[in-house]
Short mmCIF file of C-alpha atoms in Angstrom, two decimals:
data_model
loop_
_atom_site.label_atom_id
_atom_site.label_comp_id
_atom_site.label_asym_id
_atom_site.label_seq_id
_atom_site.Cartn_x
_atom_site.Cartn_y
_atom_site.Cartn_z
CA MET A 300 0.09 6.90 -16.46
CA THR A 301 1.67 9.19 -13.88
CA SER A 302 -1.02 9.89 -11.33
CA THR A 303 -4.03 8.12 -9.91
CA GLN A 304 -6.86 8.58 -12.35
CA VAL A 305 -9.67 9.07 -9.84
CA PRO A 306 -11.95 12.05 -10.39
CA ASP A 307 -11.77 14.86 -7.87
CA THR A 308 -15.30 15.90 -8.85
CA PRO A 309 -18.39 13.80 -9.51
CA SER A 310 -19.81 13.13 -12.92
CA THR A 311 -23.18 14.67 -12.04
CA ALA A 312 -23.78 18.02 -10.38
CA GLY A 313 -25.64 18.08 -7.08
CA SER A 314 -24.48 14.62 -5.99
CA ASP A 315 -23.58 13.77 -2.40
CA PHE A 316 -19.91 13.77 -3.34
CA ALA A 317 -20.20 17.28 -4.80
CA GLU A 318 -21.61 18.49 -1.48
CA LEU A 319 -18.81 16.80 0.45
CA SER A 320 -16.21 18.22 -1.93
CA ARG A 321 -17.47 21.73 -1.30
CA LEU A 322 -17.11 21.24 2.45
CA ILE A 323 -13.59 19.91 2.09
CA LYS A 324 -12.54 22.71 -0.25
CA ALA A 325 -14.07 25.37 1.99
CA ALA A 326 -11.99 24.01 4.88
CA GLY A 327 -8.83 24.55 2.82
CA LEU A 328 -7.91 20.86 2.95
CA LEU A 329 -7.04 20.52 -0.74
CA GLN A 330 -4.12 22.93 -0.44
CA ARG A 331 -0.56 21.61 -0.86
CA ARG A 332 1.69 21.20 2.18
CA ARG A 333 5.09 21.64 0.57
CA ARG A 334 6.85 22.70 3.77
CA HIS A 335 5.62 19.59 5.55
CA TYR A 336 6.90 17.37 2.75
CA ALA A 337 10.22 19.24 2.54
CA VAL A 338 10.84 18.52 6.22
CA ARG A 339 9.66 14.92 6.00
CA ILE A 340 11.69 14.13 2.89
CA GLY A 341 14.75 15.84 4.34
CA LEU A 342 14.52 13.86 7.59
CA ASN A 343 13.96 10.61 5.69
CA LEU A 344 17.00 11.14 3.47
CA ALA A 345 19.15 12.19 6.45
CA ALA A 346 18.12 9.08 8.39
CA PHE A 347 18.63 6.86 5.35
CA GLY A 348 22.09 8.28 4.69
CA GLY A 349 22.98 8.06 8.38
CA GLY A 350 21.97 4.41 8.37
CA TRP A 351 24.47 3.64 5.61
CA VAL A 352 27.20 5.54 7.47
CA ALA A 353 26.48 3.39 10.54
CA PHE A 354 26.48 0.33 8.29
CA VAL A 355 30.04 1.04 7.14
CA PHE A 356 31.15 1.94 10.67
CA LEU A 357 29.86 -1.34 12.16
CA GLY A 358 31.62 -3.46 9.57
CA ASP A 359 31.27 -7.24 9.43
CA SER A 360 29.17 -7.74 12.55
CA TRP A 361 25.95 -9.50 13.44
CA TRP A 362 24.84 -6.20 14.97
CA GLN A 363 24.09 -5.27 11.37
CA LEU A 364 20.83 -7.19 11.66
CA PHE A 365 19.46 -4.32 13.75
CA LEU A 366 20.32 -2.03 10.86
CA ALA A 367 18.55 -4.45 8.52
CA ALA A 368 15.40 -3.83 10.57
CA PHE A 369 16.07 -0.08 10.47
CA PHE A 370 16.41 -0.14 6.68
CA ALA A 371 13.15 -2.11 6.43
CA MET A 372 11.43 0.78 8.20
CA MET A 373 13.22 3.36 6.04
CA PHE A 374 12.33 1.58 2.78
CA ALA A 375 8.68 1.72 3.85
CA GLN A 376 8.88 5.40 4.78
CA LEU A 377 10.54 6.21 1.45
CA SER A 378 7.85 4.16 -0.33
CA PHE A 379 5.15 6.21 1.39
CA ILE A 380 6.67 9.36 -0.10
CA GLY A 381 6.67 7.69 -3.53
CA HIS A 382 3.01 6.85 -2.97
CA ASP A 383 2.19 10.46 -2.15
CA ALA A 384 4.10 11.69 -5.20
CA GLY A 385 2.17 9.25 -7.40
CA HIS A 386 -1.07 10.83 -6.19
CA LYS A 387 0.25 14.36 -6.81
CA GLN A 388 -0.07 15.18 -3.12
CA ILE A 389 3.27 16.97 -2.86
CA PHE A 390 3.47 19.39 -5.80
CA SER A 391 0.92 20.80 -8.21
CA SER A 392 3.32 20.04 -11.08
CA ARG A 393 3.26 16.53 -12.51
CA LYS A 394 6.94 16.76 -13.40
CA ALA A 395 7.96 17.63 -9.84
CA ASN A 396 5.87 14.80 -8.39
CA ASP A 397 7.24 12.35 -10.95
CA ALA A 398 10.82 13.40 -10.24
CA THR A 399 10.22 12.79 -6.54
CA GLY A 400 8.60 9.44 -7.29
CA PHE A 401 11.40 8.26 -9.58
CA VAL A 402 14.07 9.18 -7.02
CA HIS A 403 12.29 7.34 -4.21
CA GLY A 404 11.62 4.38 -6.50
CA GLY A 405 15.33 4.23 -7.26
CA LEU A 406 16.23 4.34 -3.56
CA THR A 407 13.95 1.39 -2.78
CA GLY A 408 14.41 -0.62 -5.99
CA LEU A 409 10.83 -0.20 -7.21
CA SER A 410 9.43 0.86 -10.56
CA TYR A 411 7.53 4.06 -9.91
CA GLY A 412 5.72 3.86 -13.25
CA TRP A 413 4.60 0.27 -12.69
CA TRP A 414 3.35 1.03 -9.21
CA VAL A 415 1.38 4.13 -10.26
CA GLY A 416 -0.34 2.24 -13.08
CA THR A 417 -1.32 -0.66 -10.82
CA HIS A 418 -2.38 1.59 -7.97
CA SER A 419 -4.49 3.73 -10.29
CA ARG A 420 -6.56 0.69 -11.22
CA HIS A 421 -7.03 -0.11 -7.55
CA HIS A 422 -8.27 3.40 -6.73
CA ALA A 423 -10.70 3.41 -9.63
CA ASN A 424 -12.32 0.12 -8.55
CA PRO A 425 -11.39 -0.82 -4.98
CA ASN A 426 -12.27 -4.37 -3.93
CA HIS A 427 -13.76 -5.13 -7.35
CA GLU A 428 -13.23 -8.83 -8.05
CA ASP A 429 -12.61 -8.27 -11.76
CA GLU A 430 -10.92 -4.87 -11.88
CA ASP A 431 -8.88 -4.31 -8.71
CA PRO A 432 -5.36 -5.79 -9.02
CA ASP A 433 -5.04 -5.76 -5.22
CA VAL A 434 -7.63 -8.55 -4.97
CA ASP A 435 -6.21 -10.47 -7.92
CA ILE A 436 -3.39 -12.28 -6.13
CA ALA A 437 -2.56 -15.86 -7.07
CA ALA A 438 -1.62 -16.92 -3.54
CA LEU A 439 -4.82 -15.62 -1.91
CA ALA A 440 -8.59 -15.72 -2.41
CA PHE A 441 -10.64 -12.74 -1.26
CA SER A 442 -14.06 -14.23 -1.93
CA LYS A 443 -15.61 -17.69 -2.04
CA ALA A 444 -15.94 -17.32 -5.80
CA GLN A 445 -12.18 -16.75 -6.08
CA SER A 446 -11.39 -19.68 -3.79
CA ALA A 447 -13.52 -21.99 -5.97
CA GLN A 448 -11.33 -21.13 -8.97
CA LYS A 449 -8.06 -22.13 -7.30
CA ARG A 450 -6.36 -25.33 -8.42
CA GLY A 451 -3.48 -27.46 -7.22
CA PHE A 452 -1.11 -25.99 -4.64
CA LEU A 453 -2.83 -22.59 -4.84
CA ARG A 454 -6.08 -24.29 -3.81
CA TRP A 455 -4.35 -25.72 -0.73
CA MET A 456 -2.95 -22.27 0.08
CA ALA A 457 -6.38 -20.66 -0.22
CA LYS A 458 -7.75 -23.34 2.08
CA TYR A 459 -5.44 -22.27 4.92
CA GLN A 460 -4.71 -18.71 3.80
CA ALA A 461 -5.63 -17.09 7.12
CA PHE A 462 -2.80 -19.04 8.77
CA LEU A 463 -0.40 -18.36 5.92
CA PHE A 464 -1.18 -14.66 5.53
CA PHE A 465 1.54 -13.12 7.70
CA PRO A 466 4.25 -15.57 6.57
CA LEU A 467 3.35 -14.71 2.97
CA LEU A 468 3.76 -11.00 3.72
CA LEU A 469 7.45 -11.67 4.39
CA LEU A 470 7.79 -12.21 0.64
CA GLU A 471 6.01 -8.99 -0.36
CA GLY A 472 9.21 -6.98 -0.65
CA LEU A 473 10.72 -9.51 -3.05
CA ASN A 474 7.43 -9.59 -4.96
CA LEU A 475 7.55 -5.81 -5.40
CA HIS A 476 11.10 -6.03 -6.78
CA VAL A 477 10.20 -8.86 -9.16
CA SER A 478 7.05 -7.10 -10.37
CA SER A 479 9.08 -3.94 -11.04
CA VAL A 480 11.65 -5.83 -13.10
CA LYS A 481 8.93 -7.67 -15.05
CA ALA A 482 7.19 -4.39 -15.88
CA VAL A 483 10.42 -2.94 -17.26
CA LEU A 484 11.23 -6.07 -19.26
CA GLN A 485 7.71 -6.23 -20.69
CA LYS A 486 7.85 -2.56 -21.69
CA ASP A 487 4.62 -1.87 -19.80
CA ILE A 488 5.73 1.55 -18.56
CA ARG A 489 6.80 4.87 -19.96
CA ARG A 490 10.28 6.22 -19.15
CA ARG A 491 11.48 2.64 -19.44
CA LYS A 492 15.14 3.55 -19.94
CA LEU A 493 15.15 5.73 -16.84
CA GLU A 494 13.40 3.05 -14.78
CA SER A 495 15.84 0.40 -16.03
CA ALA A 496 18.82 2.55 -15.10
CA LEU A 497 17.41 3.24 -11.64
CA LEU A 498 16.67 -0.44 -10.92
CA ILE A 499 20.12 -1.53 -12.10
CA ALA A 500 21.82 1.22 -10.11
CA HIS A 501 19.89 0.25 -7.00
CA LEU A 502 20.74 -3.44 -7.35
CA VAL A 503 24.44 -2.83 -8.01
CA ALA A 504 24.83 -0.29 -5.19
CA TYR A 505 22.87 -2.39 -2.70
CA LEU A 506 24.73 -5.65 -3.36
CA ALA A 507 28.10 -3.91 -3.54
CA ALA A 508 27.56 -2.18 -0.19
CA VAL A 509 26.39 -5.37 1.49
CA PHE A 510 29.10 -7.72 0.24
CA ILE A 511 32.01 -5.25 0.41
CA VAL A 512 31.29 -4.59 4.08
CA LEU A 513 29.93 -7.98 5.17
CA SER A 514 31.08 -11.56 4.77
CA PRO A 515 29.01 -13.68 2.34
CA LEU A 516 27.01 -15.43 5.09
CA THR A 517 26.34 -12.27 7.09
CA GLY A 518 25.48 -10.42 3.89
CA ILE A 519 22.94 -13.01 2.77
CA ILE A 520 21.26 -13.06 6.17
CA PHE A 521 21.26 -9.23 6.26
CA ILE A 522 19.50 -9.13 2.89
CA LEU A 523 16.92 -11.72 3.93
CA VAL A 524 16.13 -9.97 7.21
CA HIS A 525 15.91 -6.59 5.50
CA GLN A 526 13.72 -7.73 2.61
CA PHE A 527 11.47 -9.94 4.73
CA LEU A 528 10.82 -7.24 7.34
CA TRP A 529 10.26 -4.61 4.66
CA GLY A 530 7.74 -6.89 2.93
CA LEU A 531 5.99 -7.55 6.25
CA TYR A 532 5.86 -3.82 7.00
CA MET A 533 4.49 -2.94 3.58
CA GLY A 534 1.88 -5.71 3.70
CA CYS A 535 0.80 -4.72 7.20
CA SER A 536 0.44 -1.11 6.03
CA PHE A 537 -1.86 -1.89 3.10
CA ALA A 538 -3.80 -4.98 4.24
CA PRO A 539 -6.04 -3.35 6.89
CA ASN A 540 -7.33 -0.74 4.45
CA HIS A 541 -9.71 -2.86 2.33
CA LYS A 542 -9.48 -6.55 3.21
CA GLY A 543 -12.65 -7.69 4.92
CA MET A 544 -14.67 -4.80 3.53
CA GLU A 545 -17.41 -5.06 0.92
CA MET A 546 -16.40 -6.88 -2.27
CA LEU A 547 -17.83 -5.57 -5.54
CA THR A 548 -18.71 -7.40 -8.73
CA ALA A 549 -19.73 -6.34 -12.23
CA GLY A 550 -23.01 -4.44 -12.33
CA HIS A 551 -22.88 -2.95 -8.83
CA LYS A 552 -24.91 0.26 -8.43
CA LEU A 553 -22.77 2.19 -5.95
CA ASP A 554 -21.89 5.78 -6.79
CA PHE A 555 -18.33 7.08 -6.41
CA LEU A 556 -18.78 8.24 -2.82
CA ARG A 557 -20.31 5.02 -1.53
CA LYS A 558 -17.99 2.81 -3.58
CA GLN A 559 -14.95 4.39 -1.96
CA VAL A 560 -16.34 4.57 1.59
CA LEU A 561 -17.95 1.13 1.81
CA THR A 562 -14.87 -0.69 0.51
CA SER A 563 -12.40 1.12 2.79
CA ARG A 564 -11.53 0.98 6.48
CA ASN A 565 -9.77 3.52 8.67
CA VAL A 566 -7.38 2.57 11.46
CA ARG A 567 -7.36 4.72 14.58
CA GLY A 568 -4.37 5.17 16.84
CA GLY A 569 -3.05 8.73 16.85
CA PRO A 570 0.36 10.11 15.79
CA VAL A 571 2.19 6.79 16.16
CA VAL A 572 -0.15 5.00 13.77
CA ASP A 573 -0.15 8.03 11.46
CA PHE A 574 3.64 7.73 11.18
CA ALA A 575 3.80 3.95 11.02
CA LEU A 576 1.16 3.65 8.29
CA GLY A 577 2.20 6.72 6.34
CA GLY A 578 -1.27 8.26 6.51
CA LEU A 579 -2.85 5.18 4.93
CA ASN A 580 -4.80 4.71 8.14
CA TYR A 581 -7.08 7.48 6.82
CA GLN A 582 -7.97 5.26 3.90
CA ILE A 583 -11.53 6.48 3.43
CA GLU A 584 -10.48 10.12 3.13
CA HIS A 585 -7.53 9.16 0.93
CA HIS A 586 -9.76 7.27 -1.50
CA LEU A 587 -12.26 10.10 -1.67
CA PHE A 588 -9.57 12.75 -2.19
CA PRO A 589 -6.43 10.97 -3.41
CA SER A 590 -4.53 14.18 -4.16
CA MET A 591 -5.05 15.52 -0.63
CA ALA A 592 -1.77 16.08 1.22
CA ARG A 593 -1.13 13.48 3.88
CA PRO A 594 -1.19 15.85 6.91
CA ASN A 595 -4.63 17.12 5.89
CA LEU A 596 -6.28 13.70 5.99
CA LYS A 597 -6.83 13.65 9.76
CA HIS A 598 -8.63 17.01 9.52
CA ALA A 599 -10.73 15.82 6.61
CA GLN A 600 -11.76 12.77 8.64
CA VAL A 601 -13.87 14.90 10.98
CA ILE A 602 -15.84 16.31 8.05
CA VAL A 603 -16.17 13.02 6.15
CA ARG A 604 -17.26 11.00 9.18
CA ASP A 605 -19.92 13.56 10.10
CA PHE A 606 -21.09 13.72 6.48
CA CYS A 607 -21.43 9.94 6.29
CA ALA A 608 -23.40 9.87 9.54
CA ARG A 609 -25.83 12.49 8.20
CA HIS A 610 -26.30 10.57 4.95
CA ASP A 611 -26.59 7.14 6.62
CA ILE A 612 -23.42 5.81 4.98
CA SER A 613 -21.54 3.17 6.97
CA TYR A 614 -18.12 4.48 8.03
CA ALA A 615 -15.70 1.73 9.11
CA GLN A 616 -12.99 2.46 11.66
CA CYS A 617 -11.26 0.32 14.27
CA GLY A 618 -7.98 -0.15 16.11
CA TRP A 619 -4.83 -1.46 14.43
CA ALA A 620 -4.92 -4.93 16.01
CA ARG A 621 -8.66 -5.31 15.37
CA SER A 622 -8.17 -4.44 11.71
CA TYR A 623 -5.90 -7.47 11.28
CA GLY A 624 -8.50 -9.57 13.03
CA TYR A 625 -11.02 -8.54 10.40
CA VAL A 626 -8.52 -9.34 7.63
CA LEU A 627 -7.82 -12.83 8.96
CA GLN A 628 -11.52 -13.49 9.59
CA HIS A 629 -12.36 -12.51 6.02
CA LEU A 630 -9.62 -14.70 4.55
CA HIS A 631 -10.73 -17.63 6.72
CA GLU A 632 -14.34 -17.24 5.55
CA ALA A 633 -13.31 -16.93 1.89
CA GLY A 634 -11.47 -20.25 2.09
CA GLU A 635 -14.22 -21.99 4.08
CA PRO A 636 -15.76 -23.92 1.12
CA LEU A 637 -12.38 -25.55 0.46
CA ARG A 638 -12.22 -26.92 4.01
CA ARG A 639 -15.57 -28.74 3.81
CA ARG A 640 -15.64 -32.46 3.46
CA PRO A 641 -17.09 -33.66 0.13
CA ALA A 642 -20.34 -34.73 1.84
CA GLU A 643 -20.78 -31.22 3.25
CA VAL A 644 -20.54 -29.44 -0.09
CA PRO A 645 -24.03 -28.56 -1.42
CA ALA A 646 -25.01 -30.27 -4.65
#
């Protein structure tokens, strides 16, 4: 699977989504923005390369920890480009998007094919307890039904998951690496040989650069700081988008438009948030039109928000900090049954 398998048109003519699609298309918002991406990719690669030049120049110094934080940001920015390529936002050609995705996956040590397959399932059924892999995480429970199924140490974690959430995000970068390697070893992806070569090349180059330039202790701490901050950044970029929104179960009656809007949340904040979250702050528009180029999402928001208001569809949007408040509140409520004393649990 090489692109998110979410329909750009509804299954039935005359639906609300068909009307919205016509408005979006008439506004020219489904057109590619190749020049924008050429500039963004060029700047990313220049900054990434410059960071490694600075890394060699600094040598074995604790100042390198600032570069570890810089590389955490760059890994996230490169990952955002891989995300856009996976959705075919950059080029009309699948081959060109895939080539871009494989290169950026290699730079960050991620399996592009594994990520696209997993992310496709998420887009098709966001916040669905049985079908969305993003709410099927062993360490967390996103509903009271999920928390009731936890056992042993995972049950304890679900009990206090709101307090553990941000510390757990520190491990997200390592989890992404491990999941990528597992996918390659299990032969779950196409282009397996290419993916294997890219992951091995990334690992060898990364470790060689770190331990040739840095002493063993400094190198280990550099890696930990880099990977932990990257994981935190990635988790903080994706968590506000759906967590705390409506959870779906088998048999729900929502159509495509309402399924995508009611399970998603936008984050306001202007150009700074747009850059920091890689356009994922326009999550509603992105889920409705996943192949839409990132710079067009903010323009589509005006149309989508007005359309939802006219059709009495709840449109969720809040500030960055408030979005995390909703996430933590939802996690706390999902684990609430596990914190009751035995006498308080209903028979």
